[in-house]
Amino acid sequence: MNRQALEEKFKETDVYPVITPGFCNGRSPLVILEAVLDGGAKIVQLRDKELPERYAADFRQMTRRYDALFIMNDSVDLAVTFGADGVHLGEDDLPVAEARQKLPDLLIGASVRDLDQAL
């Protein structure tokens, strides 16, 4: 899917679950993922600070099955490796401009602290 199609699909979403294994209350993140996808989520972000690649392939497979967007947290390289639709970058990650050069066709989001940073 090209970036324009991804952006259109993103605009159609009304909830953006971010799944972090440490916040799954002992349940598998894959169980949580399936529940949010069954509930109608059309975009899901995997945020795993300990082992970011451990669930990525399963997230990609399941989001494809549900025709949902998959966003990888923090890592441009893992987004590419696992065929994510986008990446969310924190303040200590690759700058958005550099990520855009590497990922011209993917969605890119970034964490900001205030309006000036967002602009």
CSV table of C-alpha atoms in Angstrom, one decimal:
chain,number,residue,atom,x,y,z
A,1,MET,CA,0.0,0.0,0.0
A,2,ASN,CA,1.4,3.4,-0.9
A,3,ARG,CA,1.7,6.3,1.6
A,4,GLN,CA,-1.4,8.1,0.3
A,5,ALA,CA,-3.5,4.9,0.8
A,6,LEU,CA,-2.1,4.4,4.3
A,7,GLU,CA,-2.9,8.1,5.2
A,8,GLU,CA,-6.5,7.7,3.9
A,9,LYS,CA,-6.9,4.5,6.0
A,10,PHE,CA,-5.4,6.3,9.0
A,11,LYS,CA,-7.9,9.1,8.7
A,12,GLU,CA,-10.7,6.5,8.9
A,13,THR,CA,-9.6,5.3,12.3
A,14,ASP,CA,-11.2,6.5,15.5
A,15,VAL,CA,-9.2,4.6,18.1
A,16,TYR,CA,-5.5,3.9,18.2
A,17,PRO,CA,-4.5,1.2,20.7
A,18,VAL,CA,-0.9,1.0,21.8
A,19,ILE,CA,-0.1,-2.5,23.1
A,20,THR,CA,2.7,-2.8,25.6
A,21,PRO,CA,3.5,-6.3,27.0
A,22,GLY,CA,4.1,-4.9,30.5
A,23,PHE,CA,0.6,-3.4,30.6
A,24,CYS,CA,-1.2,-6.6,29.6
A,25,ASN,CA,-1.8,-7.7,33.2
A,26,GLY,CA,-0.2,-11.1,32.6
A,27,ARG,CA,-2.1,-11.8,29.4
A,28,SER,CA,-0.4,-12.3,26.1
A,29,PRO,CA,-0.2,-9.2,24.0
A,30,LEU,CA,-1.5,-11.3,21.1
A,31,VAL,CA,-4.7,-12.0,23.1
A,32,ILE,CA,-5.1,-8.3,23.7
A,33,LEU,CA,-4.3,-7.6,20.0
A,34,GLU,CA,-7.0,-10.0,18.8
A,35,ALA,CA,-9.5,-8.4,21.2
A,36,VAL,CA,-8.9,-4.9,20.0
A,37,LEU,CA,-9.0,-6.0,16.4
A,38,ASP,CA,-12.2,-8.0,17.0
A,39,GLY,CA,-13.6,-4.8,18.6
A,40,GLY,CA,-13.0,-2.9,15.4
A,41,ALA,CA,-9.6,-1.2,15.8
A,42,LYS,CA,-8.1,-0.4,12.4
A,43,ILE,CA,-4.7,0.6,13.6
A,44,VAL,CA,-2.5,-0.9,16.4
A,45,GLN,CA,0.9,0.1,17.6
A,46,LEU,CA,3.3,-2.4,19.2
A,47,ARG,CA,5.4,-0.8,22.0
A,48,ASP,CA,7.8,-3.3,23.5
A,49,LYS,CA,10.8,-1.6,25.1
A,50,GLU,CA,12.4,-4.9,26.2
A,51,LEU,CA,12.3,-7.1,23.1
A,52,PRO,CA,10.6,-5.1,20.4
A,53,GLU,CA,10.9,-7.9,17.8
A,54,ARG,CA,9.4,-10.7,19.9
A,55,TYR,CA,5.8,-10.1,18.9
A,56,ALA,CA,6.3,-8.0,15.7
A,57,ALA,CA,5.8,-10.9,13.2
A,58,ASP,CA,2.6,-12.0,14.9
A,59,PHE,CA,1.3,-8.5,15.1
A,60,ARG,CA,2.0,-8.0,11.3
A,61,GLN,CA,0.3,-11.3,10.5
A,62,MET,CA,-2.8,-10.6,12.6
A,63,THR,CA,-3.2,-7.0,11.5
A,64,ARG,CA,-3.1,-8.1,7.9
A,65,ARG,CA,-5.8,-10.7,8.6
A,66,TYR,CA,-8.0,-8.0,10.0
A,67,ASP,CA,-7.0,-5.4,7.4
A,68,ALA,CA,-5.6,-3.1,10.0
A,69,LEU,CA,-2.6,-0.9,10.1
A,70,PHE,CA,0.5,-2.0,12.0
A,71,ILE,CA,2.7,0.6,13.6
A,72,MET,CA,6.1,-0.4,15.1
A,73,ASN,CA,7.4,1.6,18.0
A,74,ASP,CA,10.9,3.3,18.0
A,75,SER,CA,12.7,1.4,15.2
A,76,VAL,CA,12.8,2.2,11.6
A,77,ASP,CA,14.8,-1.0,10.9
A,78,LEU,CA,12.2,-3.2,12.6
A,79,ALA,CA,9.4,-1.5,10.8
A,80,VAL,CA,11.0,-2.4,7.5
A,81,THR,CA,12.0,-5.9,8.7
A,82,PHE,CA,8.5,-6.8,9.8
A,83,GLY,CA,6.6,-5.0,7.0
A,84,ALA,CA,4.9,-2.4,9.3
A,85,ASP,CA,2.7,0.3,7.8
A,86,GLY,CA,4.5,2.9,9.9
A,87,VAL,CA,6.7,3.7,12.8
A,88,HIS,CA,6.3,5.9,15.9
A,89,LEU,CA,9.5,7.7,16.9
A,90,GLY,CA,10.3,8.9,20.4
A,91,GLU,CA,12.5,11.9,21.2
A,92,ASP,CA,15.7,9.7,21.4
A,93,ASP,CA,15.0,7.8,18.1
A,94,LEU,CA,15.9,8.7,14.6
A,95,PRO,CA,14.7,12.2,13.6
A,96,VAL,CA,11.5,12.3,11.6
A,97,ALA,CA,13.3,13.9,8.6
A,98,GLU,CA,15.8,11.1,8.4
A,99,ALA,CA,13.1,8.4,8.9
A,100,ARG,CA,11.1,10.0,6.0
A,101,GLN,CA,14.2,9.6,3.8
A,102,LYS,CA,14.5,5.9,4.7
A,103,LEU,CA,10.7,5.3,4.7
A,104,PRO,CA,9.1,7.4,2.0
A,105,ASP,CA,6.0,5.2,1.7
A,106,LEU,CA,5.3,4.6,5.4
A,107,LEU,CA,3.4,6.5,8.1
A,108,ILE,CA,5.6,8.2,10.6
A,109,GLY,CA,4.5,9.5,14.0
A,110,ALA,CA,6.5,11.2,16.7
A,111,SER,CA,6.2,11.9,20.4
A,112,VAL,CA,6.4,15.6,21.3
A,113,ARG,CA,6.2,17.5,24.5
A,114,ASP,CA,4.6,20.8,23.3
A,115,LEU,CA,3.1,22.7,20.4
A,116,ASP,CA,6.5,24.1,19.4
A,117,GLN,CA,8.0,20.6,19.0
A,118,ALA,CA,5.0,19.5,17.0
A,119,LEU,CA,5.3,22.4,14.6
